[in-house]
Short mmCIF file of C-alpha atoms and ligand atoms in Angstrom, two decimals:
data_model
loop_
_atom_site.label_atom_id
_atom_site.label_comp_id
_atom_site.label_asym_id
_atom_site.label_seq_id
_atom_site.Cartn_x
_atom_site.Cartn_y
_atom_site.Cartn_z
CA MET A 184 -27.49 10.47 22.67
CA PHE A 185 -24.40 12.68 22.24
CA ASN A 186 -24.21 14.53 18.93
CA LYS A 187 -20.45 15.06 18.93
CA ILE A 188 -17.50 13.47 20.74
CA LEU A 189 -13.86 14.60 20.85
CA ILE A 190 -11.24 11.86 20.84
CA ALA A 191 -8.20 12.86 22.91
CA ASN A 192 -5.87 10.35 21.30
CA ARG A 193 -4.15 9.30 18.05
CA GLY A 194 -3.26 6.19 16.04
CA GLU A 195 -5.29 3.03 15.85
CA ILE A 196 -7.36 3.65 18.99
CA ALA A 197 -8.53 7.05 17.72
CA CYS A 198 -9.57 5.33 14.47
CA ARG A 199 -11.35 2.58 16.43
CA ILE A 200 -13.36 5.16 18.42
CA ILE A 201 -14.20 7.20 15.30
CA ARG A 202 -15.67 4.03 13.75
CA ALA A 203 -17.93 3.45 16.76
CA CYS A 204 -19.06 7.11 16.63
CA ARG A 205 -19.92 6.78 12.97
CA GLU A 206 -22.03 3.68 13.60
CA MET A 207 -23.89 5.58 16.35
CA LYS A 208 -24.37 8.67 14.14
CA ILE A 209 -22.17 10.75 16.43
CA ALA A 210 -19.80 13.30 14.87
CA ALA A 211 -16.14 12.60 15.71
CA VAL A 212 -13.60 15.34 16.46
CA ALA A 213 -9.88 14.54 16.25
CA VAL A 214 -6.95 16.33 17.84
CA TYR A 215 -3.48 16.11 16.36
CA SER A 216 0.10 17.26 16.86
CA ASP A 217 2.25 18.87 14.15
CA ALA A 218 3.73 15.40 13.46
CA ASP A 219 0.26 13.96 12.81
CA ARG A 220 -1.11 16.42 10.23
CA ASP A 221 -1.44 13.61 7.70
CA ALA A 222 -2.28 10.83 10.16
CA LEU A 223 -5.08 8.38 9.50
CA HIS A 224 -7.19 9.46 12.48
CA VAL A 225 -7.19 13.06 11.18
CA ARG A 226 -8.31 11.89 7.74
CA MET A 227 -11.09 9.78 9.24
CA ALA A 228 -12.53 12.38 11.65
CA ASP A 229 -15.32 14.82 10.80
CA GLU A 230 -13.16 17.71 12.00
CA ALA A 231 -9.71 18.05 13.54
CA TYR A 232 -7.89 20.52 15.80
CA ASN A 233 -4.15 21.04 16.10
CA VAL A 234 -3.01 20.87 19.73
CA GLY A 235 0.71 21.61 19.41
CA PRO A 236 4.22 20.43 18.53
CA PRO A 237 5.15 16.74 18.06
CA PRO A 238 6.25 15.76 21.61
CA SER A 239 3.17 14.44 23.43
CA SER A 240 4.06 16.57 26.47
CA GLU A 241 3.41 19.60 24.22
CA SER A 242 0.32 18.27 22.43
CA TYR A 243 -1.66 15.13 23.38
CA LEU A 244 -0.96 15.67 27.09
CA ARG A 245 -1.93 19.39 27.10
CA TRP A 246 -5.35 19.04 28.69
CA GLU A 247 -6.21 22.74 28.44
CA ARG A 248 -5.75 22.69 24.64
CA ILE A 249 -7.82 19.55 24.34
CA ILE A 250 -10.67 21.01 26.38
CA GLU A 251 -10.43 24.21 24.31
CA ALA A 252 -10.77 22.14 21.12
CA ALA A 253 -13.77 20.32 22.58
CA LYS A 254 -15.48 23.62 23.39
CA ALA A 255 -14.62 25.18 20.02
CA SER A 256 -16.04 22.17 18.19
CA GLY A 257 -19.19 21.92 20.28
CA ALA A 258 -18.37 18.37 21.41
CA GLU A 259 -20.32 17.23 24.46
CA ALA A 260 -18.00 14.44 25.59
CA ILE A 261 -14.34 13.39 25.50
CA HIS A 262 -13.14 9.85 24.90
CA PRO A 263 -9.55 9.53 26.16
CA GLY A 264 -8.61 6.19 24.49
CA TYR A 265 -5.70 4.55 26.34
CA GLY A 266 -2.38 6.06 27.45
CA PHE A 267 -1.97 9.87 27.35
CA LEU A 268 -4.64 11.42 29.66
CA SER A 269 -6.81 8.31 30.01
CA GLU A 270 -5.98 7.62 33.67
CA ASN A 271 -5.37 11.18 34.80
CA ALA A 272 -7.91 12.07 37.50
CA GLU A 273 -6.99 15.79 37.29
CA PHE A 274 -7.89 15.77 33.60
CA VAL A 275 -11.28 14.21 34.39
CA ARG A 276 -11.94 16.97 36.94
CA HIS A 277 -11.09 19.65 34.37
CA VAL A 278 -13.34 17.98 31.79
CA ASN A 279 -16.24 17.92 34.25
CA GLU A 280 -15.63 21.55 35.32
CA ALA A 281 -15.83 22.55 31.65
CA GLY A 282 -19.33 21.04 31.54
CA LEU A 283 -18.23 18.11 29.37
CA THR A 284 -18.73 14.37 29.93
CA PHE A 285 -15.65 12.22 30.41
CA ILE A 286 -16.18 8.79 28.84
CA GLY A 287 -14.80 6.71 31.69
CA PRO A 288 -14.90 6.33 35.46
CA SER A 289 -15.04 9.06 38.13
CA PRO A 290 -11.81 10.76 39.22
CA GLU A 291 -12.37 9.23 42.68
CA ALA A 292 -12.34 5.69 41.25
CA MET A 293 -9.18 6.55 39.28
CA ASP A 294 -7.44 7.91 42.37
CA ALA A 295 -8.47 4.87 44.43
CA MET A 296 -6.92 2.50 41.87
CA GLY A 297 -3.98 4.77 40.95
CA GLY A 298 -1.80 3.89 43.93
CA LYS A 299 -0.70 0.29 44.29
CA ILE A 300 -1.04 0.21 48.06
CA SER A 301 -4.43 1.95 47.95
CA ALA A 302 -5.68 -0.55 45.32
CA ARG A 303 -4.37 -3.43 47.42
CA LYS A 304 -6.25 -2.20 50.49
CA ILE A 305 -9.50 -1.86 48.55
CA ALA A 306 -9.14 -5.42 47.22
CA ILE A 307 -8.48 -6.77 50.73
CA GLU A 308 -11.54 -4.95 52.13
CA ALA A 309 -13.63 -6.32 49.26
CA GLY A 310 -12.54 -9.86 50.19
CA VAL A 311 -10.47 -10.36 47.03
CA PRO A 312 -7.22 -12.36 47.39
CA VAL A 313 -3.98 -10.39 47.11
CA VAL A 314 -0.42 -11.71 47.20
CA PRO A 315 0.70 -12.00 50.87
CA GLY A 316 2.74 -8.92 51.74
CA THR A 317 2.86 -5.52 53.46
CA ASN A 318 0.05 -3.01 53.33
CA GLU A 319 2.32 -0.08 54.15
CA PRO A 320 5.62 1.07 52.67
CA LEU A 321 8.71 -0.50 54.26
CA SER A 322 10.62 1.83 56.58
CA THR A 323 13.99 0.33 57.56
CA PHE A 324 16.14 -2.50 56.22
CA GLU A 325 15.65 -4.37 59.52
CA GLU A 326 11.87 -4.22 59.08
CA ALA A 327 12.23 -5.46 55.49
CA LYS A 328 14.39 -8.37 56.67
CA ILE A 329 11.92 -9.46 59.35
CA THR A 330 8.99 -9.13 56.92
CA ALA A 331 10.78 -11.17 54.24
CA GLU A 332 11.47 -13.93 56.75
CA GLN A 333 7.82 -13.95 57.81
CA ILE A 334 6.55 -14.07 54.22
CA GLY A 335 9.24 -16.49 53.06
CA TYR A 336 11.63 -16.05 50.12
CA PRO A 337 11.49 -15.40 47.20
CA VAL A 338 9.93 -11.97 47.72
CA MET A 339 9.17 -9.08 45.38
CA LEU A 340 9.92 -5.44 46.16
CA LYS A 341 7.65 -2.99 44.36
CA ALA A 342 7.50 0.80 44.15
CA SER A 343 4.33 2.07 45.87
CA ALA A 344 3.82 4.61 43.09
CA GLY A 345 4.96 2.07 40.54
CA GLY A 346 3.86 0.66 37.26
CA GLY A 347 5.39 -1.04 34.27
CA GLY A 348 7.80 -3.06 36.40
CA LYS A 349 9.83 0.04 37.37
CA GLY A 350 11.24 -0.12 40.88
CA MET A 351 10.44 -3.84 41.02
CA ARG A 352 13.03 -6.32 42.31
CA LEU A 353 12.88 -10.08 42.79
CA VAL A 354 14.80 -11.12 45.91
CA ALA A 355 15.79 -14.79 46.04
CA ASP A 356 17.25 -14.79 49.57
CA GLY A 357 18.38 -12.65 52.52
CA LYS A 358 21.83 -12.02 51.09
CA GLU A 359 20.37 -10.00 48.20
CA LEU A 360 17.87 -8.03 50.24
CA ARG A 361 19.94 -4.96 51.12
CA SER A 362 21.19 -4.25 47.60
CA ALA A 363 17.76 -5.01 46.09
CA LEU A 364 16.05 -2.64 48.54
CA ASP A 365 18.53 0.15 47.73
CA ALA A 366 18.12 -0.43 43.99
CA ALA A 367 14.30 -0.53 44.15
CA ARG A 368 14.26 2.67 46.27
CA SER A 369 16.53 4.66 43.95
CA GLU A 370 14.69 3.46 40.83
CA ALA A 371 11.35 4.34 42.44
CA LEU A 372 12.66 7.80 43.33
CA SER A 373 14.05 8.55 39.88
CA SER A 374 10.97 7.17 38.06
CA PHE A 375 8.14 8.40 40.28
CA GLY A 376 9.68 10.95 42.65
CA ASP A 377 8.65 8.71 45.56
CA GLU A 378 11.08 6.20 47.05
CA SER A 379 8.59 4.17 49.06
CA VAL A 380 8.49 0.44 48.31
CA PHE A 381 6.46 -2.44 49.70
CA MET A 382 6.96 -6.19 49.75
CA GLU A 383 5.01 -9.17 48.41
CA LYS A 384 5.66 -12.87 48.23
CA ALA A 385 6.93 -13.61 44.71
CA VAL A 386 4.66 -15.76 42.60
CA VAL A 387 7.00 -18.02 40.62
CA ARG A 388 6.52 -18.05 36.82
CA PRO A 389 3.05 -16.52 37.06
CA ARG A 390 0.48 -16.13 34.34
CA HIS A 391 -0.93 -12.64 33.80
CA ILE A 392 -4.69 -13.02 33.38
CA GLU A 393 -7.04 -10.06 33.45
CA ILE A 394 -10.81 -9.72 33.65
CA GLN A 395 -12.76 -7.19 31.58
CA VAL A 396 -15.39 -5.49 33.72
CA PHE A 397 -18.17 -3.14 32.70
CA SER A 398 -20.34 -0.94 34.90
CA ASP A 399 -23.08 1.61 34.30
CA LYS A 400 -24.16 4.66 36.33
CA HIS A 401 -27.00 2.71 37.97
CA GLY A 402 -24.89 0.28 40.00
CA ASN A 403 -24.87 -2.62 37.53
CA HIS A 404 -21.52 -4.39 37.30
CA VAL A 405 -20.70 -7.36 35.04
CA HIS A 406 -17.58 -9.09 33.77
CA LEU A 407 -16.82 -10.21 30.21
CA GLY A 408 -14.45 -13.05 30.97
CA GLU A 409 -10.69 -13.12 30.91
CA ARG A 410 -7.79 -12.31 28.62
CA GLU A 411 -4.49 -14.15 28.83
CA CYS A 412 -1.66 -11.60 28.58
CA SER A 413 1.33 -13.58 29.81
CA ILE A 414 3.39 -13.03 26.66
CA GLN A 415 5.10 -9.74 27.43
CA ARG A 416 8.39 -8.04 26.64
CA ARG A 417 9.73 -5.62 29.24
CA HIS A 418 6.26 -5.35 30.77
CA GLN A 419 4.70 -4.59 27.37
CA LYS A 420 2.08 -7.03 26.19
CA VAL A 421 2.86 -8.60 22.83
CA ILE A 422 0.26 -11.36 22.29
CA GLU A 423 -3.14 -11.55 24.00
CA GLU A 424 -5.85 -14.19 23.86
CA ALA A 425 -9.40 -14.72 24.99
CA PRO A 426 -10.19 -17.01 26.65
CA SER A 427 -6.98 -18.03 28.46
CA PRO A 428 -5.61 -21.37 27.19
CA ILE A 429 -6.44 -22.60 30.74
CA ASN A 430 -10.07 -22.04 29.65
CA SER A 431 -11.68 -23.10 32.91
CA ALA A 432 -15.27 -21.98 33.43
CA GLU A 433 -14.83 -22.44 37.18
CA LEU A 434 -11.73 -20.20 37.39
CA ARG A 435 -13.43 -17.61 35.14
CA GLU A 436 -16.43 -17.48 37.42
CA LYS A 437 -14.30 -17.10 40.55
CA MET A 438 -12.00 -14.44 39.06
CA GLY A 439 -14.95 -12.69 37.40
CA ALA A 440 -16.80 -12.48 40.72
CA CYS A 441 -13.69 -11.01 42.40
CA ALA A 442 -13.23 -8.47 39.58
CA VAL A 443 -16.85 -7.37 39.96
CA MET A 444 -16.36 -6.96 43.74
CA VAL A 445 -13.40 -4.63 43.07
CA ALA A 446 -15.45 -2.61 40.54
CA LYS A 447 -18.33 -2.30 43.03
CA ALA A 448 -15.98 -1.22 45.82
CA VAL A 449 -15.02 1.94 43.88
CA ASP A 450 -18.45 2.59 42.26
CA TYR A 451 -16.85 1.99 38.92
CA VAL A 452 -18.42 3.31 35.69
CA GLY A 453 -17.54 2.17 32.15
CA ALA A 454 -14.90 -0.28 30.89
CA GLY A 455 -12.22 -1.42 33.33
CA THR A 456 -9.74 -4.24 33.66
CA VAL A 457 -8.80 -6.11 36.81
CA GLU A 458 -5.38 -7.77 36.58
CA PHE A 459 -4.46 -10.96 38.39
CA LEU A 460 -1.36 -13.09 38.77
CA VAL A 461 -2.24 -16.78 38.47
CA SER A 462 0.11 -19.38 39.91
CA ASP A 463 0.91 -22.22 37.54
CA LEU A 464 1.21 -24.63 40.47
CA ASP A 465 -2.35 -24.63 41.80
CA ARG A 466 -4.07 -21.90 39.77
CA SER A 467 -4.48 -19.76 42.85
CA PHE A 468 -4.99 -16.15 41.77
CA TYR A 469 -4.13 -12.79 43.28
CA PHE A 470 -5.34 -9.26 42.55
CA LEU A 471 -2.56 -7.10 41.10
CA GLU A 472 -4.14 -3.83 39.97
CA MET A 473 -7.11 -2.32 38.18
CA ASN A 474 -6.69 -0.33 34.97
CA THR A 475 -9.34 2.34 34.76
CA ARG A 476 -9.47 2.60 30.97
CA LEU A 477 -10.28 0.75 27.77
CA GLN A 478 -7.26 -1.47 27.10
CA VAL A 479 -5.23 -1.99 23.94
CA GLU A 480 -6.22 -5.67 23.84
CA HIS A 481 -10.00 -5.12 24.09
CA PRO A 482 -10.60 -6.59 20.56
CA VAL A 483 -10.06 -10.19 21.72
CA THR A 484 -12.87 -9.77 24.24
CA GLU A 485 -15.09 -8.22 21.56
CA LEU A 486 -14.39 -11.13 19.21
CA VAL A 487 -15.42 -13.82 21.71
CA THR A 488 -18.33 -11.99 23.37
CA GLY A 489 -19.72 -10.11 20.35
CA ILE A 490 -20.04 -6.98 22.48
CA ASP A 491 -18.76 -3.65 21.09
CA LEU A 492 -16.96 -2.20 24.10
CA VAL A 493 -16.55 1.31 22.70
CA ARG A 494 -20.24 1.57 21.79
CA GLU A 495 -21.06 0.38 25.32
CA GLN A 496 -18.68 2.97 26.86
CA ILE A 497 -20.45 5.75 25.00
CA ARG A 498 -23.94 4.48 25.93
CA VAL A 499 -22.98 4.18 29.60
CA ALA A 500 -21.41 7.69 29.64
CA TRP A 501 -24.71 9.04 28.28
CA GLY A 502 -26.41 7.44 31.29
CA GLU A 503 -28.01 4.37 29.79
CA ASN A 504 -28.20 0.99 31.48
CA LEU A 505 -25.78 -1.71 30.36
CA SER A 506 -27.24 -3.33 27.24
CA PHE A 507 -26.59 -6.85 28.62
CA THR A 508 -26.69 -8.77 31.89
CA GLN A 509 -24.14 -11.21 33.28
CA GLU A 510 -26.26 -14.11 31.97
CA ASP A 511 -26.14 -12.63 28.44
CA VAL A 512 -22.34 -12.76 28.32
CA LYS A 513 -21.16 -15.93 26.58
CA MET A 514 -17.59 -16.67 25.51
CA ASN A 515 -17.75 -18.11 22.01
CA GLY A 516 -14.66 -19.56 20.30
CA HIS A 517 -11.13 -18.22 20.65
CA ALA A 518 -9.39 -14.98 19.68
CA ILE A 519 -5.67 -14.15 19.44
CA GLU A 520 -4.16 -10.70 18.94
CA CYS A 521 -0.60 -9.83 17.86
CA ARG A 522 0.60 -6.28 18.43
CA ILE A 523 2.51 -5.38 15.30
CA TYR A 524 5.29 -2.92 16.08
CA ALA A 525 7.63 -0.92 13.87
CA GLU A 526 10.56 -2.63 15.62
CA ASP A 527 13.38 -4.87 14.45
CA PRO A 528 13.09 -8.28 16.16
CA ASP A 529 16.59 -9.23 14.91
CA HIS A 530 18.13 -6.26 16.71
CA ASN A 531 16.62 -6.43 20.17
CA PHE A 532 13.33 -4.84 19.05
CA MET A 533 14.92 -1.49 18.18
CA PRO A 534 12.33 1.05 16.97
CA SER A 535 12.20 1.24 13.16
CA PRO A 536 10.41 4.46 12.19
CA GLY A 537 10.02 5.57 8.58
CA ARG A 538 7.74 5.54 5.56
CA ILE A 539 5.51 2.52 4.90
CA GLU A 540 6.31 1.87 1.22
CA ARG A 541 3.88 -0.96 0.85
CA LEU A 542 1.12 -2.32 3.07
CA HIS A 543 -0.94 -5.42 2.50
CA VAL A 544 -3.30 -6.38 5.30
CA PRO A 545 -4.64 -9.95 5.34
CA GLN A 546 -8.26 -10.55 4.53
CA GLY A 547 -10.71 -13.40 4.79
CA PRO A 548 -13.17 -14.67 7.39
CA GLY A 549 -12.29 -14.28 11.05
CA VAL A 550 -9.58 -11.63 10.76
CA ARG A 551 -9.60 -8.11 12.20
CA ASP A 552 -6.96 -5.44 11.77
CA ASP A 553 -7.08 -2.41 14.06
CA GLY A 554 -4.56 -0.27 12.23
CA GLY A 555 -3.53 3.35 12.54
CA VAL A 556 -1.37 3.70 9.42
CA TYR A 557 -1.75 3.58 5.64
CA GLU A 558 0.48 2.79 2.65
CA GLY A 559 2.70 5.80 2.02
CA GLY A 560 2.24 7.06 5.61
CA GLU A 561 4.97 7.72 8.14
CA VAL A 562 5.66 5.96 11.45
CA SER A 563 6.83 8.81 13.67
CA ILE A 564 9.63 8.62 16.24
CA PHE A 565 7.56 10.66 18.67
CA TYR A 566 5.00 8.05 19.70
CA ASP A 567 4.53 4.39 20.52
CA PRO A 568 5.70 2.39 17.46
CA MET A 569 2.67 0.06 17.43
CA ILE A 570 1.29 0.21 13.89
CA SER A 571 -1.53 -2.28 14.17
CA LYS A 572 -3.26 -4.78 16.37
CA PHE A 573 -3.95 -7.84 14.31
CA ALA A 574 -6.54 -10.28 15.69
CA VAL A 575 -8.13 -13.50 14.50
CA TRP A 576 -11.11 -15.57 15.65
CA GLY A 577 -11.44 -19.36 15.43
CA ARG A 578 -13.94 -21.83 16.82
CA ASP A 579 -11.23 -23.10 19.16
CA ARG A 580 -7.62 -22.21 20.00
CA GLN A 581 -6.14 -24.56 17.41
CA GLN A 582 -8.22 -23.03 14.61
CA ALA A 583 -7.34 -19.53 15.79
CA ILE A 584 -3.62 -20.42 15.61
CA GLU A 585 -4.06 -21.89 12.12
CA LYS A 586 -5.84 -18.74 10.99
CA MET A 587 -3.16 -16.50 12.54
CA ARG A 588 -0.39 -18.49 10.77
CA ARG A 589 -2.13 -18.14 7.41
CA ALA A 590 -2.89 -14.45 7.91
CA LEU A 591 0.62 -13.53 9.10
CA LYS A 592 2.02 -15.04 5.91
CA GLU A 593 -0.22 -12.68 3.91
CA TYR A 594 0.62 -9.62 6.01
CA ARG A 595 3.19 -7.45 4.29
CA VAL A 596 4.77 -4.19 5.45
CA ASP A 597 7.65 -2.81 3.35
CA GLY A 598 9.88 0.16 4.13
CA ILE A 599 10.26 -0.41 7.87
CA LYS A 600 11.14 -3.40 10.05
CA THR A 601 8.24 -4.95 11.94
CA THR A 602 7.65 -7.69 14.49
CA LEU A 603 5.77 -9.82 11.88
CA PRO A 604 8.62 -12.41 11.50
CA PHE A 605 8.70 -12.82 15.29
CA PHE A 606 4.96 -13.61 15.38
CA ARG A 607 5.26 -16.06 12.47
CA ALA A 608 7.89 -17.96 14.50
CA VAL A 609 5.90 -17.88 17.77
CA MET A 610 2.83 -19.35 16.02
CA GLU A 611 4.97 -22.40 15.11
CA ASP A 612 6.44 -22.78 18.59
CA ASP A 613 5.43 -26.03 20.38
CA VAL A 614 5.23 -24.40 23.80
CA PHE A 615 2.96 -21.63 22.48
CA VAL A 616 0.77 -24.14 20.65
CA LYS A 617 0.40 -26.17 23.88
CA GLY A 618 -0.69 -22.96 25.65
CA ASP A 619 1.97 -23.43 28.29
CA LEU A 620 2.38 -19.69 28.91
CA ASP A 621 3.92 -17.66 31.69
CA THR A 622 5.56 -14.26 31.99
CA GLY A 623 8.98 -15.76 31.14
CA PHE A 624 7.79 -16.98 27.72
CA ILE A 625 9.76 -14.63 25.44
CA PRO A 626 13.27 -15.15 26.89
CA ALA A 627 12.67 -18.94 26.88
CA PHE A 628 11.33 -18.76 23.30
CA ARG A 629 14.44 -16.83 22.18
CA GLU A 630 16.62 -19.61 23.63
CA ARG A 631 14.60 -22.32 21.82
CA GLU A 632 14.87 -20.28 18.61
CA LYS A 633 18.70 -20.22 18.83
CA LEU A 634 18.78 -24.02 19.16
CA THR A 635 16.54 -24.69 16.16
CA GLN A 636 17.65 -21.95 13.77
CA PRO A 637 19.51 -23.02 10.62
CA SER A 638 23.15 -21.92 10.54
CA GLU A 639 24.20 -19.08 8.22
CA SER A 640 25.83 -21.55 5.83
CA ASP A 641 22.62 -23.66 5.82
CA LYS A 642 20.74 -20.55 4.67
CA ASP A 643 23.33 -19.84 1.93
CA MET A 644 23.07 -23.42 0.69
CA ALA A 645 19.27 -23.35 0.64
CA MET A 646 19.20 -20.11 -1.32
CA ILE A 647 21.83 -21.23 -3.84
CA ALA A 648 19.87 -24.47 -4.36
CA ALA A 649 16.65 -22.52 -4.94
CA ALA A 650 18.30 -20.05 -7.31
CA LEU A 651 20.10 -22.86 -9.17
CA SER A 652 16.89 -24.84 -9.64
CA TYR A 653 15.37 -21.71 -11.18
CA GLU A 654 18.33 -21.38 -13.55
CA LYS A 655 17.66 -24.97 -14.59
CA GLY A 656 14.06 -24.04 -15.35
CA ARG A 657 12.55 -26.01 -12.51
CA SER A 658 11.34 -23.21 -10.26
CA LEU A 659 9.07 -20.19 -10.36
CA MET A 660 11.53 -18.06 -8.48
CA PRO A 661 13.41 -15.27 -10.28
CA ALA A 662 17.12 -15.72 -9.61
CA GLY A 663 18.61 -13.16 -7.28
CA GLN A 664 15.23 -12.07 -6.03
CA SER A 665 13.82 -13.09 -2.68
CA PRO A 666 10.37 -14.69 -2.70
CA ASN A 667 9.23 -12.65 0.29
CA GLY A 668 11.47 -9.60 0.27
CA ASP A 669 13.90 -10.68 2.99
CA GLU A 670 17.70 -10.93 2.98
CA PRO A 671 18.09 -9.28 -0.45
CA SER A 672 21.92 -9.29 -0.48
CA ARG A 673 22.10 -13.01 0.31
CA TRP A 674 19.61 -13.73 -2.50
CA ALA A 675 21.53 -11.56 -4.97
CA MET A 676 24.69 -13.51 -4.17
CA ALA A 677 22.85 -16.84 -4.50
CA GLY A 678 21.52 -15.74 -7.90
CA ARG A 679 24.97 -14.79 -9.19
CA MET A 680 26.45 -18.08 -7.99
CA ALA A 681 23.63 -20.03 -9.60
CA GLN A 682 24.29 -18.29 -12.92
CA LEU A 683 27.99 -19.10 -12.69
CA ILE A 684 27.36 -22.75 -11.80
CA SER A 685 24.77 -23.26 -14.55
CA LYS A 686 27.20 -21.91 -17.17
C1 MV4 B 1378 4.68 -9.86 40.53
C2 MV4 B 1378 5.29 -11.01 39.99
C3 MV4 B 1378 5.48 -12.08 40.85
N1 MV4 B 1378 5.12 -12.00 42.15
N2 MV4 B 1378 4.31 -9.85 41.83
C4 MV4 B 1378 5.22 -7.03 36.72
C5 MV4 B 1378 4.60 -5.70 36.41
C6 MV4 B 1378 3.63 -5.43 37.48
N3 MV4 B 1378 2.38 -5.02 36.92
C7 MV4 B 1378 3.54 -6.69 38.30
N4 MV4 B 1378 4.54 -7.58 37.83
C8 MV4 B 1378 4.82 -8.75 38.48
N5 MV4 B 1378 4.44 -8.78 39.78
C9 MV4 B 1378 4.54 -10.90 42.60
N6 MV4 B 1378 4.18 -10.84 43.88
C10 MV4 B 1378 5.67 -11.00 38.66
C11 MV4 B 1378 5.44 -9.86 37.89
C12 MV4 B 1378 5.90 -9.92 36.53
C13 MV4 B 1378 5.01 -9.88 35.46
C14 MV4 B 1378 3.64 -9.76 35.67
C15 MV4 B 1378 2.77 -9.71 34.61
C16 MV4 B 1378 3.27 -9.79 33.32
C17 MV4 B 1378 4.62 -9.89 33.08
C18 MV4 B 1378 5.50 -9.93 34.15
C19 MV4 B 1378 6.86 -10.06 33.89
C20 MV4 B 1378 7.73 -10.10 34.95
C21 MV4 B 1378 7.25 -10.02 36.26
#
């Protein structure tokens, strides 16, 4: 087995990988930018190398510095985590040329899945359903119009080089087509330097369900069931679950078989994820893309399968056979993950960097916190503001929700705004509890929230009543002090009013 691995990443995922290394008696080497000198992953690693100034383009993305650090440390392999260089085929080639092992798929598999049209063609050849649409970029407006009429509205325009919803336009009818095509083209050009777009039939209110696949270097390919990732904000996942609330063994088997066919088609090695859109109408599913990395939301799969995906990645990179067969994979119970961000949910999820004054992470059976910060540490403006992935396991979905509600009430982060209050509200939402999820969940939830929220004067009255009852010796609550640290000025006012009234 490897003696030493370099982790080309930061934050919680670097910490997660260091933990797996430790369990396998492998030394872990961190890299860090000037902004991350005191970061948790640096403290946890056996040794650490500075790779440059704070912006990731000058540090975590500088492959030559990362390979230099690997050589200097004597590491034999590089784990890329997710983001940064994890899906960069050129980086993989440089790693291999340096005589190091890249923990992940071949650069050829990455290239094959990197382009949307290329991935679509591979899926079609493998016999996997894709959304009806064009297999080549659109040339003229006239061609687009004829194609749209053949496919039938609504249609979706997508940037060929795209990702993250950039250059994507929903077109309801022919009147909108010209302006949508122009907009998609210019957005594709400015985002990816390539203005080519293609067309698909739009799946209305789809679910986003993905299959975890795993492959070794000996041609074994298995799947580890699905994750439901429909709850997204601006194409960023926010809550993930395994299994999907649909929880159909039949659908899982069908989608799993398709995901394995895609992995086989590109001689995949390691952990990968095959994304599908699932129609709510008839549960028909369509291949969307394959992500050639370990994903942020991998813990929910680990919680229901009991398989350590990072350990398995390292074993497979060393050349071992998969440690399990398809028959060994059983989905047990239900897992839910909330991505906790340093963002203000009351102000359109604005980033909220700063010092974490106080941190209390929930404990108890069935909870898992993949964090990358510590009390007293700083959340930097330079990187993704995700501070933790908080996951729970229950015997079924209802118990998982109950556990998440309890745990989120215990979770406390002071000093910065976080998305914790948002998750507490979602866990109480009837539509979420029913599992009636689609990619439009968050905007619809925000509308429901407005309808059910107490008015500002209701909140004043409730606080004055609570503060007054304390003044009368009937409550445990100190007047003028919030029980859970929120709305301090309103509570101070309520306390002063209560004192006045009780005199
Ligand atoms: C779609 C679609 C409906 N029909 N394609 C969004 C990002 C990119 N990965 C694919 N996306 C979509 N493609 C067709 N033919 C709806 C979406 C979509 C979406 C997909 C997954 C999760 C959230 C989403 C939010 C809006 C739109």
